[in-house]
mmCIF file of C-alpha atoms in Angstrom:
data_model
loop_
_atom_site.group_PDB
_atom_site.id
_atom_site.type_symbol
_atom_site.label_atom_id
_atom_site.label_comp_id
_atom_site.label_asym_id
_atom_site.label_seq_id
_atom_site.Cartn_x
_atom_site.Cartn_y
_atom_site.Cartn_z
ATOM 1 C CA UNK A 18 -2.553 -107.031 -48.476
ATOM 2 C CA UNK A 19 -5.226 -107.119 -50.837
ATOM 3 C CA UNK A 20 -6.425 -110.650 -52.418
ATOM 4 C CA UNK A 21 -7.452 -111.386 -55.984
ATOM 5 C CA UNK A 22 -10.729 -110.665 -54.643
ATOM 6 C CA UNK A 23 -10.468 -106.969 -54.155
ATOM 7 C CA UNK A 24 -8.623 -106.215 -57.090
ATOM 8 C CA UNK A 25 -12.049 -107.721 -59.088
ATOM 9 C CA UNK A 26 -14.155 -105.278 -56.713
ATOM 10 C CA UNK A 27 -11.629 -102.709 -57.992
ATOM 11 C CA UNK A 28 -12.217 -104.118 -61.903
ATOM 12 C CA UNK A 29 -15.619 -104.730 -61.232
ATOM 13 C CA UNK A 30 -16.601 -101.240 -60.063
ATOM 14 C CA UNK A 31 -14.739 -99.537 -62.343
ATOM 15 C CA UNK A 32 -11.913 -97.745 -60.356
ATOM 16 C CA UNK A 33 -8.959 -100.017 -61.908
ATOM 17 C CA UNK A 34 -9.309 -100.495 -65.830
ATOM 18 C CA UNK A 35 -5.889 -101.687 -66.667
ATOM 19 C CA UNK A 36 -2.492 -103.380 -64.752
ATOM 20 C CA UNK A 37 -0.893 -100.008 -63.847
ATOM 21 C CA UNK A 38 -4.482 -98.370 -62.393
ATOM 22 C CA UNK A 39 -4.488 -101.623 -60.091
ATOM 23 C CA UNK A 40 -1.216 -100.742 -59.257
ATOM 24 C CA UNK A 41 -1.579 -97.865 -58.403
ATOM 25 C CA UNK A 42 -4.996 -98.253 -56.540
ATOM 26 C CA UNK A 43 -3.063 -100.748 -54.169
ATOM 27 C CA UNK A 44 0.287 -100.134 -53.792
ATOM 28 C CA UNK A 45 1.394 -103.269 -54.149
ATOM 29 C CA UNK A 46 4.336 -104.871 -56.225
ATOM 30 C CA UNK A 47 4.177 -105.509 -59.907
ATOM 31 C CA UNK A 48 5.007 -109.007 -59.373
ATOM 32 C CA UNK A 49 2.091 -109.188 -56.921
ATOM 33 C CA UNK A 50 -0.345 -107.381 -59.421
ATOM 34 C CA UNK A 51 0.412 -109.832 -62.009
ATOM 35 C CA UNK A 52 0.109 -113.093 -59.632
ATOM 36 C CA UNK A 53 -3.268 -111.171 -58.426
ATOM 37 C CA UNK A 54 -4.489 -110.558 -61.857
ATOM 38 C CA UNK A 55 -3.017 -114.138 -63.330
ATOM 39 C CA UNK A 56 -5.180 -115.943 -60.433
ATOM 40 C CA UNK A 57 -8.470 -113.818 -61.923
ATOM 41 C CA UNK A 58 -7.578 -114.490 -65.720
ATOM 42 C CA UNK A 59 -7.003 -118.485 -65.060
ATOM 43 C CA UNK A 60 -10.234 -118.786 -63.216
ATOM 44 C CA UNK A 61 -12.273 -117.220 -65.938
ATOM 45 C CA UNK A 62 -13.526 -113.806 -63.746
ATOM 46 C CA UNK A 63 -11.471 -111.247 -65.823
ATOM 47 C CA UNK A 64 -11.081 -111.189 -69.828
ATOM 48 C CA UNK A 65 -8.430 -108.862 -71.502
ATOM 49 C CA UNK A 66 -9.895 -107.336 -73.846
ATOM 50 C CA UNK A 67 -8.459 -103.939 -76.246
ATOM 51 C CA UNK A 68 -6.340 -101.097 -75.137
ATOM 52 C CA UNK A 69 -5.956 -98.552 -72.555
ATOM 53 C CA UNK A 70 -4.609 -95.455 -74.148
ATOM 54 C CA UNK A 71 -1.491 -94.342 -71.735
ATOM 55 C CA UNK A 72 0.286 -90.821 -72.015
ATOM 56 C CA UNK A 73 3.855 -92.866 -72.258
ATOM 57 C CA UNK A 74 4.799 -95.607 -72.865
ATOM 58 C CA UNK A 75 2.994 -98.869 -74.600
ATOM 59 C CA UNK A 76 -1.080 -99.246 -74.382
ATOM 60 C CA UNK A 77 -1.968 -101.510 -71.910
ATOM 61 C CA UNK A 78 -4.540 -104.143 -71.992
ATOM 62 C CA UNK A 79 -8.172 -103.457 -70.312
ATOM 63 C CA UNK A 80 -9.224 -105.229 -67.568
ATOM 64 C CA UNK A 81 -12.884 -106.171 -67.527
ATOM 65 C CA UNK A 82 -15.415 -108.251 -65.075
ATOM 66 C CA UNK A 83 -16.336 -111.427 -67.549
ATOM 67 C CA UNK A 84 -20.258 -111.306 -67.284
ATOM 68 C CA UNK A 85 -20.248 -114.600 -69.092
ATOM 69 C CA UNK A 86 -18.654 -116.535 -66.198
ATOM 70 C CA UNK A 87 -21.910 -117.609 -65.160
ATOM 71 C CA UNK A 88 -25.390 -116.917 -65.523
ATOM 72 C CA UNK A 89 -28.537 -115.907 -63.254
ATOM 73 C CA UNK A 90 -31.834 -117.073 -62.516
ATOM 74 C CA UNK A 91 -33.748 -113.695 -62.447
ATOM 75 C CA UNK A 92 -37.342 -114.080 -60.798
ATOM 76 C CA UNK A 93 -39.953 -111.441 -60.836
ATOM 77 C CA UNK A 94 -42.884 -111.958 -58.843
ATOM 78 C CA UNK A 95 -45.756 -109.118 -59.097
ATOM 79 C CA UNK A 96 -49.144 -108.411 -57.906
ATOM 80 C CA UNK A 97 -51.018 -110.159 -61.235
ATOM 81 C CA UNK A 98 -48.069 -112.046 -63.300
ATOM 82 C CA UNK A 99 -44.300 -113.683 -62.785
ATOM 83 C CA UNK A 100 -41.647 -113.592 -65.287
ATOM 84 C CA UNK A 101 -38.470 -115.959 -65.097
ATOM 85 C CA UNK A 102 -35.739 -115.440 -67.157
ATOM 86 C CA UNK A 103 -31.905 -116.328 -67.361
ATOM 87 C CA UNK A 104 -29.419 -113.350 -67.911
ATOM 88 C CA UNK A 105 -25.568 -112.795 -67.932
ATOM 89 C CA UNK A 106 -24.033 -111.763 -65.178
ATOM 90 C CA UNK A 107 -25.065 -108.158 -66.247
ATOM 91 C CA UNK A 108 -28.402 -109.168 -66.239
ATOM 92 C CA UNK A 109 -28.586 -109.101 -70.307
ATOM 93 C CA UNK A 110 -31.760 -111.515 -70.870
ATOM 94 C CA UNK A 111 -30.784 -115.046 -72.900
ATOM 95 C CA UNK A 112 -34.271 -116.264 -72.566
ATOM 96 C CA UNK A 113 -37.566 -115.393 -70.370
ATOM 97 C CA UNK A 114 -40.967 -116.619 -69.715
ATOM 98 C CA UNK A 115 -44.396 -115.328 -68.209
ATOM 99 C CA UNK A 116 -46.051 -117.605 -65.791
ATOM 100 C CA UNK A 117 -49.839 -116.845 -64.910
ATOM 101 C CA UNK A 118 -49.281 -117.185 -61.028
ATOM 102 C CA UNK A 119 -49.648 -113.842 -58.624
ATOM 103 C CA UNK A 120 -48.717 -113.213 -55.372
ATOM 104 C CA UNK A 121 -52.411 -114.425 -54.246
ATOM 105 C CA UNK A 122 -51.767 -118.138 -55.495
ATOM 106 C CA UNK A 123 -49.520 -118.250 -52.471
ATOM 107 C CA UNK A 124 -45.772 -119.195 -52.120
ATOM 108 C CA UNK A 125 -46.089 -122.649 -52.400
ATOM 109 C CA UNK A 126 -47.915 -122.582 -56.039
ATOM 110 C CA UNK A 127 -45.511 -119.728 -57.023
ATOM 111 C CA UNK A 128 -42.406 -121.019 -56.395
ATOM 112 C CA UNK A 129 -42.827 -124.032 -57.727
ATOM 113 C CA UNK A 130 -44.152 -122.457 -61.224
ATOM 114 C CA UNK A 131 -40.828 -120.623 -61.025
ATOM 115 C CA UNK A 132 -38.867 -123.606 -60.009
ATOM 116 C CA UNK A 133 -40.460 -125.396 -62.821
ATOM 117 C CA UNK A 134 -40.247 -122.833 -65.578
ATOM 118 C CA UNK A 135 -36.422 -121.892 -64.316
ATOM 119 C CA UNK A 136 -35.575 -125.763 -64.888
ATOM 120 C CA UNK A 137 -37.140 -125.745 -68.512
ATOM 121 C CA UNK A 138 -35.155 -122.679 -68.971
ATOM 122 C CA UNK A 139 -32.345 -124.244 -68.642
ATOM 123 C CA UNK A 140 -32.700 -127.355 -70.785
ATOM 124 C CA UNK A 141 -34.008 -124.802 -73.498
ATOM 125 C CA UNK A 142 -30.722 -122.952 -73.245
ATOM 126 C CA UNK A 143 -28.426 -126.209 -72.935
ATOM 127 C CA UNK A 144 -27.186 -124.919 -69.808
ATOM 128 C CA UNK A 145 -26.044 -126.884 -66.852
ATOM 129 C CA UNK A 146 -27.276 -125.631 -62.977
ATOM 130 C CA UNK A 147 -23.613 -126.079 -62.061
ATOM 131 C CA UNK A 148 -22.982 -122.560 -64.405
ATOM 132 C CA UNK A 149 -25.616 -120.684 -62.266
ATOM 133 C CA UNK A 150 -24.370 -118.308 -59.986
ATOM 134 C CA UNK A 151 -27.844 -118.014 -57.905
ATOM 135 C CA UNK A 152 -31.763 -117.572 -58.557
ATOM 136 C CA UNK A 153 -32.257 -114.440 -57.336
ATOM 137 C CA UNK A 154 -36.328 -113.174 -56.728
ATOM 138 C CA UNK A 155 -37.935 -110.362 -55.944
ATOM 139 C CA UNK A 156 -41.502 -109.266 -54.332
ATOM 140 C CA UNK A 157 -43.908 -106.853 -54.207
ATOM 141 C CA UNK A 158 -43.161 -106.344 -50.240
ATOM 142 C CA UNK A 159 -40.608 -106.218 -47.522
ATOM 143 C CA UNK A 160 -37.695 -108.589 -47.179
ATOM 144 C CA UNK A 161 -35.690 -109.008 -43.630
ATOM 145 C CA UNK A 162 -32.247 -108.258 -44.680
ATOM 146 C CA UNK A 163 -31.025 -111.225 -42.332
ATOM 147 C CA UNK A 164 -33.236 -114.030 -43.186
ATOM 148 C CA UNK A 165 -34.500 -113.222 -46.803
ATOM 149 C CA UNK A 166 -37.931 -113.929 -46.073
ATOM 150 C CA UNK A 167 -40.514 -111.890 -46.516
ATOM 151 C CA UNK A 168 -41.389 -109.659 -43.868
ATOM 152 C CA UNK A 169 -44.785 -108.979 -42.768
ATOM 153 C CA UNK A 170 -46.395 -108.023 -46.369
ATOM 154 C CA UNK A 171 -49.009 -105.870 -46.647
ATOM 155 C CA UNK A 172 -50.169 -107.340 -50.015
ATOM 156 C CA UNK A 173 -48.955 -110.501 -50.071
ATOM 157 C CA UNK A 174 -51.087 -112.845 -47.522
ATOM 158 C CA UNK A 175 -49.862 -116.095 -46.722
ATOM 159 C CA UNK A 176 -46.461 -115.174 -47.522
ATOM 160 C CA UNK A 177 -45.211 -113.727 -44.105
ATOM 161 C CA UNK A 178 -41.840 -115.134 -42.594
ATOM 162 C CA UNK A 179 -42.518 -118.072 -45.740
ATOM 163 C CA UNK A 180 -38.720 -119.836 -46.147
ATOM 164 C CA UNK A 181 -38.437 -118.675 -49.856
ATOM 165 C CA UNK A 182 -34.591 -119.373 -49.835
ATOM 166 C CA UNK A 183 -34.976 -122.908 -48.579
ATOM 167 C CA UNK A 184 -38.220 -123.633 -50.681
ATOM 168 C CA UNK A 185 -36.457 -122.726 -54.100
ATOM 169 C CA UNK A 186 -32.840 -124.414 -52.695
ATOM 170 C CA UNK A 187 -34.548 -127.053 -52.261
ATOM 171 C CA UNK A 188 -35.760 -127.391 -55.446
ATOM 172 C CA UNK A 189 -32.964 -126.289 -57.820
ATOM 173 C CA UNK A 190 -30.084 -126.831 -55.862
ATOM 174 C CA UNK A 191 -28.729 -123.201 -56.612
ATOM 175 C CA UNK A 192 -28.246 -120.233 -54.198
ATOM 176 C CA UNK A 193 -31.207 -118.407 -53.691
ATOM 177 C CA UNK A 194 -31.283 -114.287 -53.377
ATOM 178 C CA UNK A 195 -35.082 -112.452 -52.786
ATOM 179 C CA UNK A 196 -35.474 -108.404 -53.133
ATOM 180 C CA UNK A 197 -37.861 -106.136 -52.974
ATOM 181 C CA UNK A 198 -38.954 -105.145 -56.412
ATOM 182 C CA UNK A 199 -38.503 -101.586 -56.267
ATOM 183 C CA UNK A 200 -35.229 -102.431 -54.307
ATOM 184 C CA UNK A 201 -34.208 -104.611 -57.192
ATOM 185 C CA UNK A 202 -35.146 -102.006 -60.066
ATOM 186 C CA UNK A 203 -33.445 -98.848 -57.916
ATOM 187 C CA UNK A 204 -30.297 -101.088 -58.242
ATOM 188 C CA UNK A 205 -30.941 -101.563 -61.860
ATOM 189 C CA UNK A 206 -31.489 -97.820 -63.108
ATOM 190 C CA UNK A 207 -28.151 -96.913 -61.225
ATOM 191 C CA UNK A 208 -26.405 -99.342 -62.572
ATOM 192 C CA UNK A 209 -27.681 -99.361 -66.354
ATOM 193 C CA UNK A 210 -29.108 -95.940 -66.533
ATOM 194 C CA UNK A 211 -27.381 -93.689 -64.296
ATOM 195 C CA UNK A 212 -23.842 -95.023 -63.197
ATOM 196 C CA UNK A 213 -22.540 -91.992 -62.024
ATOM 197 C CA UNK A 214 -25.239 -91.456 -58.972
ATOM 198 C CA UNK A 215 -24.541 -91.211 -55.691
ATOM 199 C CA UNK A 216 -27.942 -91.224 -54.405
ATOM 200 C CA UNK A 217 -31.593 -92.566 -56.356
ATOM 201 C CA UNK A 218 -34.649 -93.019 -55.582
ATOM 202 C CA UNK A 219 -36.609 -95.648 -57.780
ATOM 203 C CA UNK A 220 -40.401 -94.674 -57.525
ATOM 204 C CA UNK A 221 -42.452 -97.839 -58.779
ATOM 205 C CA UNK A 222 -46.228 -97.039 -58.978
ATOM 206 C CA UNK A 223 -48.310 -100.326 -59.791
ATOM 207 C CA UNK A 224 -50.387 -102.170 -57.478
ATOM 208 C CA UNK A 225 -48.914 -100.531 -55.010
ATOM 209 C CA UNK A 226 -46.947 -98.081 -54.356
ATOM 210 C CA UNK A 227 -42.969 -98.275 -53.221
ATOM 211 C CA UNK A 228 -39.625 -96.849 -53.074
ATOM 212 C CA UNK A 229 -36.266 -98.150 -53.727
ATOM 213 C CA UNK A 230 -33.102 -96.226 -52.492
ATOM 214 C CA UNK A 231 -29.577 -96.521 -53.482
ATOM 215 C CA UNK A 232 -26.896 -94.398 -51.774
ATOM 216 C CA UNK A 233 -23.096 -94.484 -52.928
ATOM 217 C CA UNK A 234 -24.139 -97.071 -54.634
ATOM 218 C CA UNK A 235 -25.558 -99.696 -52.510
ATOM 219 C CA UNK A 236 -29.067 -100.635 -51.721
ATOM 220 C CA UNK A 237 -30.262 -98.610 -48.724
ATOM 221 C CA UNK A 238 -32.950 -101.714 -47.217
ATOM 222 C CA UNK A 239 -33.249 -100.512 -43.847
ATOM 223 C CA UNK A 240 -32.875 -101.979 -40.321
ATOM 224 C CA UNK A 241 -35.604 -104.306 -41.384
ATOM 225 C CA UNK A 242 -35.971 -104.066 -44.773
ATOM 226 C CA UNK A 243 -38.929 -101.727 -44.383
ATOM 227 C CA UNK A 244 -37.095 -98.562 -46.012
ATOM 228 C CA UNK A 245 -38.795 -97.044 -48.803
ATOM 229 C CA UNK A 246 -42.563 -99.001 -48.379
ATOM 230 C CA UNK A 247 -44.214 -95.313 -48.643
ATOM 231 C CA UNK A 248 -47.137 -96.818 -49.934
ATOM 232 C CA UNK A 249 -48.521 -96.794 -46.583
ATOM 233 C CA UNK A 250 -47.946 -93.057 -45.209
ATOM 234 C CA UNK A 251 -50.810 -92.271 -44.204
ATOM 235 C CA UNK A 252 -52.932 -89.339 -46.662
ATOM 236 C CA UNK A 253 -54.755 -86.954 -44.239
ATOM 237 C CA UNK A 254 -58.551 -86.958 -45.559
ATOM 238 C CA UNK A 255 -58.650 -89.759 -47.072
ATOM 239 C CA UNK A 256 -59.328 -91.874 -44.040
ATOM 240 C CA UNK A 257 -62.664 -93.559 -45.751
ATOM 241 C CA UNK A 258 -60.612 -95.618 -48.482
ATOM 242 C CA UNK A 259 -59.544 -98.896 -47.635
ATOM 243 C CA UNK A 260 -55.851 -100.499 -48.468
ATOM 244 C CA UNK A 261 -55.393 -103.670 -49.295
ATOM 245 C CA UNK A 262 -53.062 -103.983 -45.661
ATOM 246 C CA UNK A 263 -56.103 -103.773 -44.005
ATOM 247 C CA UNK A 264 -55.653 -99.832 -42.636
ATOM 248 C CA UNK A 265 -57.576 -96.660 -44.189
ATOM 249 C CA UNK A 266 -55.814 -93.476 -45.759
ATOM 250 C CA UNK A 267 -52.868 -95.549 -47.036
ATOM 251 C CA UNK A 268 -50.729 -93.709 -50.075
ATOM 252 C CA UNK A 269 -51.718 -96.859 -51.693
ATOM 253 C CA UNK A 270 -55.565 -96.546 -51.130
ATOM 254 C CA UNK A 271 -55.635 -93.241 -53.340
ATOM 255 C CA UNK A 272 -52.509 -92.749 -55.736
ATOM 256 C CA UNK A 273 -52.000 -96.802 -56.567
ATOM 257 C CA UNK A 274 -52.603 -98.732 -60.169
ATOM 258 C CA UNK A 275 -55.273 -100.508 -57.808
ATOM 259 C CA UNK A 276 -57.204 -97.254 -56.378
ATOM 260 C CA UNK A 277 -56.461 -95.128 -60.473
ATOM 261 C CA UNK A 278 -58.426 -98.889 -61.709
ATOM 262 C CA UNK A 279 -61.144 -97.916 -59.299
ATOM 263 C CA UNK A 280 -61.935 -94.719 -60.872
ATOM 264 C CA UNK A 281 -61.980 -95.655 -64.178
ATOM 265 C CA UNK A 282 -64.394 -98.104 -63.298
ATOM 266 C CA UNK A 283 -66.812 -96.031 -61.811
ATOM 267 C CA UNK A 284 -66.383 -93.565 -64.670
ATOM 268 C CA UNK A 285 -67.803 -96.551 -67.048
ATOM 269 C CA UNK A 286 -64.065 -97.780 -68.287
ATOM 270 C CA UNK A 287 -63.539 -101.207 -66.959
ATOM 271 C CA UNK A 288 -60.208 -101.902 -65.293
ATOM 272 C CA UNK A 289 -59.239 -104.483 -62.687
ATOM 273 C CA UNK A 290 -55.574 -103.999 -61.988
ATOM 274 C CA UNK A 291 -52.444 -101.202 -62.577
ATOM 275 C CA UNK A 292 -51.898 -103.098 -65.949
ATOM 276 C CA UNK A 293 -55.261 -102.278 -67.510
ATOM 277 C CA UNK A 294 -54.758 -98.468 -66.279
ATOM 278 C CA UNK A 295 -51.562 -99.048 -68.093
ATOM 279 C CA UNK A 296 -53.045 -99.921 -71.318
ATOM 280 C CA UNK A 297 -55.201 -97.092 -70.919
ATOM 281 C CA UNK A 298 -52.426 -94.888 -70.909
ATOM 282 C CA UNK A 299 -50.840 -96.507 -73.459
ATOM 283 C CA UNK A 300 -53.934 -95.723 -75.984
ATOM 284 C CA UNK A 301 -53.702 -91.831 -74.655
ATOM 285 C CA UNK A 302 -57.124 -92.122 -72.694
ATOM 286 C CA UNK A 303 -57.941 -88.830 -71.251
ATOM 287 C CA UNK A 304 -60.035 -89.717 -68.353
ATOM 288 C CA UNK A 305 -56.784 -92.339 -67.344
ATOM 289 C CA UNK A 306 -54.661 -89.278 -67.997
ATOM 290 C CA UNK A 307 -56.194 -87.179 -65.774
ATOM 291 C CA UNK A 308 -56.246 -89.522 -63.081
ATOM 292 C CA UNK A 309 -52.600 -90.209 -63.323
ATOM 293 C CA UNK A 310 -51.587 -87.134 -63.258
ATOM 294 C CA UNK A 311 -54.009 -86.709 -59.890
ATOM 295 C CA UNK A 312 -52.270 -89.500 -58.546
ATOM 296 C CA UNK A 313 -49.155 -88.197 -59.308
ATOM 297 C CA UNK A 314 -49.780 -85.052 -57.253
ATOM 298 C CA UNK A 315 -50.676 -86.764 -54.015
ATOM 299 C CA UNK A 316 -47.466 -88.735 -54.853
ATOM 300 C CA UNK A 317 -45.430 -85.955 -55.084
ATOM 301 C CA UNK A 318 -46.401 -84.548 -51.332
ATOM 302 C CA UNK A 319 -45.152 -87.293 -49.773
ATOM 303 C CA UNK A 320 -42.220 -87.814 -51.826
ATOM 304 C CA UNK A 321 -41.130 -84.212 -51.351
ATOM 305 C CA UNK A 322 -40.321 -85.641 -47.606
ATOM 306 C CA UNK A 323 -38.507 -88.132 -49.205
ATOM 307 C CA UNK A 324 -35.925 -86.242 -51.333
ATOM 308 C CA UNK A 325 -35.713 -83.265 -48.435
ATOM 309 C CA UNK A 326 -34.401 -85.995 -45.752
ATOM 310 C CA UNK A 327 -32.640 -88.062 -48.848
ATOM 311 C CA UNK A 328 -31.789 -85.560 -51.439
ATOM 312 C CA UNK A 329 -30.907 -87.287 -54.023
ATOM 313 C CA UNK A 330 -29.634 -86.594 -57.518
ATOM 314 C CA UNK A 331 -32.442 -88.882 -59.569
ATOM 315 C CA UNK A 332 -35.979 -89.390 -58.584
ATOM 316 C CA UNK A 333 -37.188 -92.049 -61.132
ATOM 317 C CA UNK A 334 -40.618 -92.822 -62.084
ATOM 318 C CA UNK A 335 -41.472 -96.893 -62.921
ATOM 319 C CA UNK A 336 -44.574 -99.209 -62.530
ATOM 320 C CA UNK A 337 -47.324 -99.461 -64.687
ATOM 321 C CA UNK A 338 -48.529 -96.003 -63.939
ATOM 322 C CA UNK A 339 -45.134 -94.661 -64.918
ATOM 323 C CA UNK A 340 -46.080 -92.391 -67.511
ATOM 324 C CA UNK A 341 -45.918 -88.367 -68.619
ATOM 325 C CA UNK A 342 -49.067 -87.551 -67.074
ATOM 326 C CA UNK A 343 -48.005 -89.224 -63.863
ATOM 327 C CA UNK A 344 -44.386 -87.384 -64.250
ATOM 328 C CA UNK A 345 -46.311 -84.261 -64.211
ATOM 329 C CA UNK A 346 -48.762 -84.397 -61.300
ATOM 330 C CA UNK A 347 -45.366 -85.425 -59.202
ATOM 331 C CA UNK A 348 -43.421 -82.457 -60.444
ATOM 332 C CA UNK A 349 -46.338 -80.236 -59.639
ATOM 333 C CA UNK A 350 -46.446 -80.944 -56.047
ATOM 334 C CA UNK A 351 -42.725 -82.144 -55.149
ATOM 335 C CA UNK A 352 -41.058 -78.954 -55.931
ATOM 336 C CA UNK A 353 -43.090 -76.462 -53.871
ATOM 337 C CA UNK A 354 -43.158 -78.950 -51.050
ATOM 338 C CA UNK A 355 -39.785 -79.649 -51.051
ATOM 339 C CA UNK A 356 -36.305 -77.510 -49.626
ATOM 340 C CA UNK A 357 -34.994 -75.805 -52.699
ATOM 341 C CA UNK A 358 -31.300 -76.867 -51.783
ATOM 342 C CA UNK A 359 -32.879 -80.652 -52.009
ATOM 343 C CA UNK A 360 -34.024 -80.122 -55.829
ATOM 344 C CA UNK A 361 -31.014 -77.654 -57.082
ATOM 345 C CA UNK A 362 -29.580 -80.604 -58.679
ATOM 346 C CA UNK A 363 -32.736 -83.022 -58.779
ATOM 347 C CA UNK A 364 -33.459 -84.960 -61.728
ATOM 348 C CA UNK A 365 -37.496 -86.516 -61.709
ATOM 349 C CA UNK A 366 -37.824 -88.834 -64.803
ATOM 350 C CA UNK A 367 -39.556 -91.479 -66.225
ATOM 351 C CA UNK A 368 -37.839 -94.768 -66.370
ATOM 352 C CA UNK A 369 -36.183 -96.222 -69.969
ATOM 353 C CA UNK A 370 -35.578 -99.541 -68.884
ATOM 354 C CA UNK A 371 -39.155 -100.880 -67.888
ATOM 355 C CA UNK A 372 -39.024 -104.347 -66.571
ATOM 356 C CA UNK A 373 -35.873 -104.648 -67.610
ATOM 357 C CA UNK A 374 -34.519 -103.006 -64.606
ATOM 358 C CA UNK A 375 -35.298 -105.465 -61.823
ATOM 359 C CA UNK A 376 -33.805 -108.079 -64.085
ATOM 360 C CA UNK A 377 -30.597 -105.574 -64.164
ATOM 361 C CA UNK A 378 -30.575 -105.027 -60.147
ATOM 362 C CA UNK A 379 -31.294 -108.564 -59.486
ATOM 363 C CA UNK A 380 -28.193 -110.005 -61.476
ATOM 364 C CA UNK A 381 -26.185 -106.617 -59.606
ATOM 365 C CA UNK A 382 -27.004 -107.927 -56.192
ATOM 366 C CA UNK A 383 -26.088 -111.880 -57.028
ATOM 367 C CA UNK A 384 -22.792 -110.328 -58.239
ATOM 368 C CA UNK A 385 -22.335 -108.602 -54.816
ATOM 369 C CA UNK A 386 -23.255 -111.609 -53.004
ATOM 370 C CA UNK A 387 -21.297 -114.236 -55.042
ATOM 371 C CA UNK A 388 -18.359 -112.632 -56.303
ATOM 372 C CA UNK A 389 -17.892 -110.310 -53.522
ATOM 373 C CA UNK A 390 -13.871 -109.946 -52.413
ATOM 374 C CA UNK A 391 -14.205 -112.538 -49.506
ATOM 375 C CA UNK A 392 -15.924 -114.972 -51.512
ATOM 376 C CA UNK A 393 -13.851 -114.920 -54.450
ATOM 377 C CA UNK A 394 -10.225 -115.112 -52.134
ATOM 378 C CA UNK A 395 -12.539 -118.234 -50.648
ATOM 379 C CA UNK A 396 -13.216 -119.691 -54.083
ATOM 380 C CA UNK A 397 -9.538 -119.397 -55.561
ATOM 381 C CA UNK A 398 -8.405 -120.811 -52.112
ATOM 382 C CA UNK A 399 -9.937 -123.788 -52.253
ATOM 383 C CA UNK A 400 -9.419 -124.342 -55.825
#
C-alpha cells in the first residue's frame, strides 16, 4: 500500500492535485487518504491552498508540494567564476553571491570559498543549517553517478576522483549533491520552461562544450556519468587544434567559447574566455557574430546524431555563446543532417532562463534525493 511518501511524489509531480485525484490515483480508502495526507500536512511537506473546481459536488482543496519546507544550497562552479546562492525548494533565489575562484584554483581553494560564502549566506538570511535540505554543486565535467565525484575531467585538472561530498560535509554539516552543469540546467529548462517534455536536450556552449539529457523526465547521466560530454567527438579535419583534454580535433577545440575567443583575438578583438565572446555578442559585434554562427554549424553536425538516436521534442541552446547567431548556424546544419521523422516535432531554441536554470535543476535533483517516497515514509517513521 502506498506510504505518505508516494502520495507527495504523486502531489509533487503533478498527477494528484486534490483528495479525490489521490484517491483515485491509488485506490485506497478515504480514511487512508486522509491519514496519508494528514501525516504530509502535520509535517509541513503539503500546504492547502484554494480550490479545485469539481463537476459535482463541493470544490475541493488543492494539494501542493510546500517549497518553503526547507531551503537549498545551490553551487555553481564554472570554467572562470562560482556563484552560491540559497533558493526555495523550487530553486527561487533568496540571496546569491559571485566568488572569483575557477575550476583551475583547484578543489581545495574552491570549496572552501563556497563553504565560506554558503555559511555567510546563511547568517545574512537568518537561517539556521538545520532548515537546509542539502548543498547541491555542479561542474563543468563528468560526475560518477555512484560516488559523486568527479570523474576523470577533461578541463578540470586536479579535480579527478577529488571527495567533493565529504570535503563540503565536512565543512557545513549538510548533505552534499554535485551535477554536471549542463545536467543540472537540462533538469532546470524541463522543469521551469518546458514541463510537458518527455525528452530535452540542454546544449550549453561556454568553455566547453556539453550536453544535458532528460528523458520522461529524469536526468539521463549515463553508465558513468559520461552521457552527453560531446564536446569531445572528434571533428574530422581539424586534427591540428589542440583541446584543453590534451587530444586534437575535439568539438571543443573548434566550436567552444574558448576556440570562438581565439579568433577574435587573432582578428585584433581581444578576448580570453566564452564570457568576453559573450559580451561581444551582447554589443552585436559582427566579426563575433559570424563566428558564432560558424560555430554553430559544426555544432549542429554532430548534434544531428544526437537528436536522430535521441529524438527529442526540445533541443535548447545555453552557455555564453547561446545566442541568435549561434541558433542559426545549428539550425543550418542539424536539419539536413538529421532523419526527418527525428525533427517533425523538434523544437531548437535559445534558452530564457540563463543561469537561472542550473540553480532550478539543482534544487529539482535535492528534491528527488531528499524528499523522494522512501525517504519521506523514513522521515515520518522515525518522527
Amino acid at each position: 500500500m502506498s506510504g505518505p511518501g508516494e502520495v507527495l511524489d504523486l502531489i509533487r509531480e503533478r498527477r494528484a492535485s486534490t483528495r479525490g485525484d489521490v484517491l483515485e490515483v491509488t485506490g485506497m480508502s478515504r480514511m487512508t487518504v486522509a491519514t496519508r495526507i494528514d501525516a504530509l500536512l502535520e509535517a509541513g511537506l503539503i500546504v492547502e491552498s484554494g480550490t479545485e473546481r469539481v463537476s459535482a459536488g463541493r470544490p475541493s482543496r488543492r494539494l501542493e508540494f510546500n517549497t518553503a519546507h526547507a531551503h537549498v544550497i545551490a553551487a555553481n562552479v564554472d570554467t572562470t567564476h562560482t556563484t552560491v546562492a540559497l533558493t526555495d525548494l523550487a530553486g527561487q533565489v533568496t540571496v546569491e553571491e559571485p566568488i572569483e575562484v575557477a575550476v583551475a584554483d583547484g578543489p581545495d581553494v574552491t570549496l572552501n570559498a563556497i563553504a565560506e560564502h554558503a555559511r555567510h549566506l546563511l547568517a545574512r538570511a537568518g537561517i539556521d543549517r538545520g532548515d537546509v535540505a542539502a548543498i547541491a554543486l555542479s561542474i563543468p565535467g563528468p560526475v560518477d553517478p555512484d560516488t559523486q565525484r568527479p570523474s576523470q575531467p577533461p578541463i578540470m585538472p586536479g579535480w579527478d576522483a577529488y571527495p567533493i561530498p565529504e570535503h563540503l560535509g565536512d565543512a557545513l554539516g549538510v548533505p552534499v549533491l554535485v551535477s554536471n552543469d549542463a545536467d543540472a540546467a537540462a533538469l532546470g529548462e524541463q522543469r521551469a520552461a518546458h514541463p510537458d517534455s518527455r525528452s530535452l536536450c540542454f546544449l550549453k556552449v561556454s568553455s566547453g562544450i556539453g550536453t544535458g539529457i532528460v528523458l520522461g523526465g529524469r536526468v539521463y547521466r549515463g553508465a558513468d556519468g559520461g552521457a552527453g560530454d560531446i564536446g569531445h567527438v572528434k571533428i574530422a579535419g581539424h586534427g591540428d587544434l589542440l583541446c584543453q583534454c590534451g587530444a586534437h580535433g575535439c568539438l571543443a577545440a573548434v566550436a567552444s567559447g574558448r576556440a570562438v575567443a581565439r579568433a577574435l583575438t587573432e582578428l585584433g578583438k581581444p578576448a580570453a574566455s566564452a564570457s568576453d565572446v559573450g559580451a561581444y555578442l551582447t554589443e552585436g559585434d559582427p566579426d563575433a557574430a559570424r563566428l558564432a554562427q560558424e560555430a554553430g554549424r559544426v555544432i549542429g553536425e554532430v548534434v544531428a546524431t544526437v537528436v536522430s538516436l535521441l529524438n527529442p521534442s526540445e533541443v535548447v541552446l545555453g552557455g555564453m555563446l547561446a545566442s541568435p547567431p549561434l541558433l542559426a548556424g545549428v539550425r543550418e546544419t542539424l536539419y539536413p543532417r538529421s532523419l526527418p521523422r527525428a525533427t517533425r516535432h523538434l523544437s531548437i531554441s535559445q534558452s530564457t532562463l540563463g543561469e537561472r536554470a542550473t540553480v532550478v535543476g539543482l534544487a529539482a535533483m535535492v528534491v528527488e534525493r531528499e524528499y523522494s517516497a522512501s525517504a519521506v515514509n523514513t522521515a515520518l517513521a522515525r518522527s
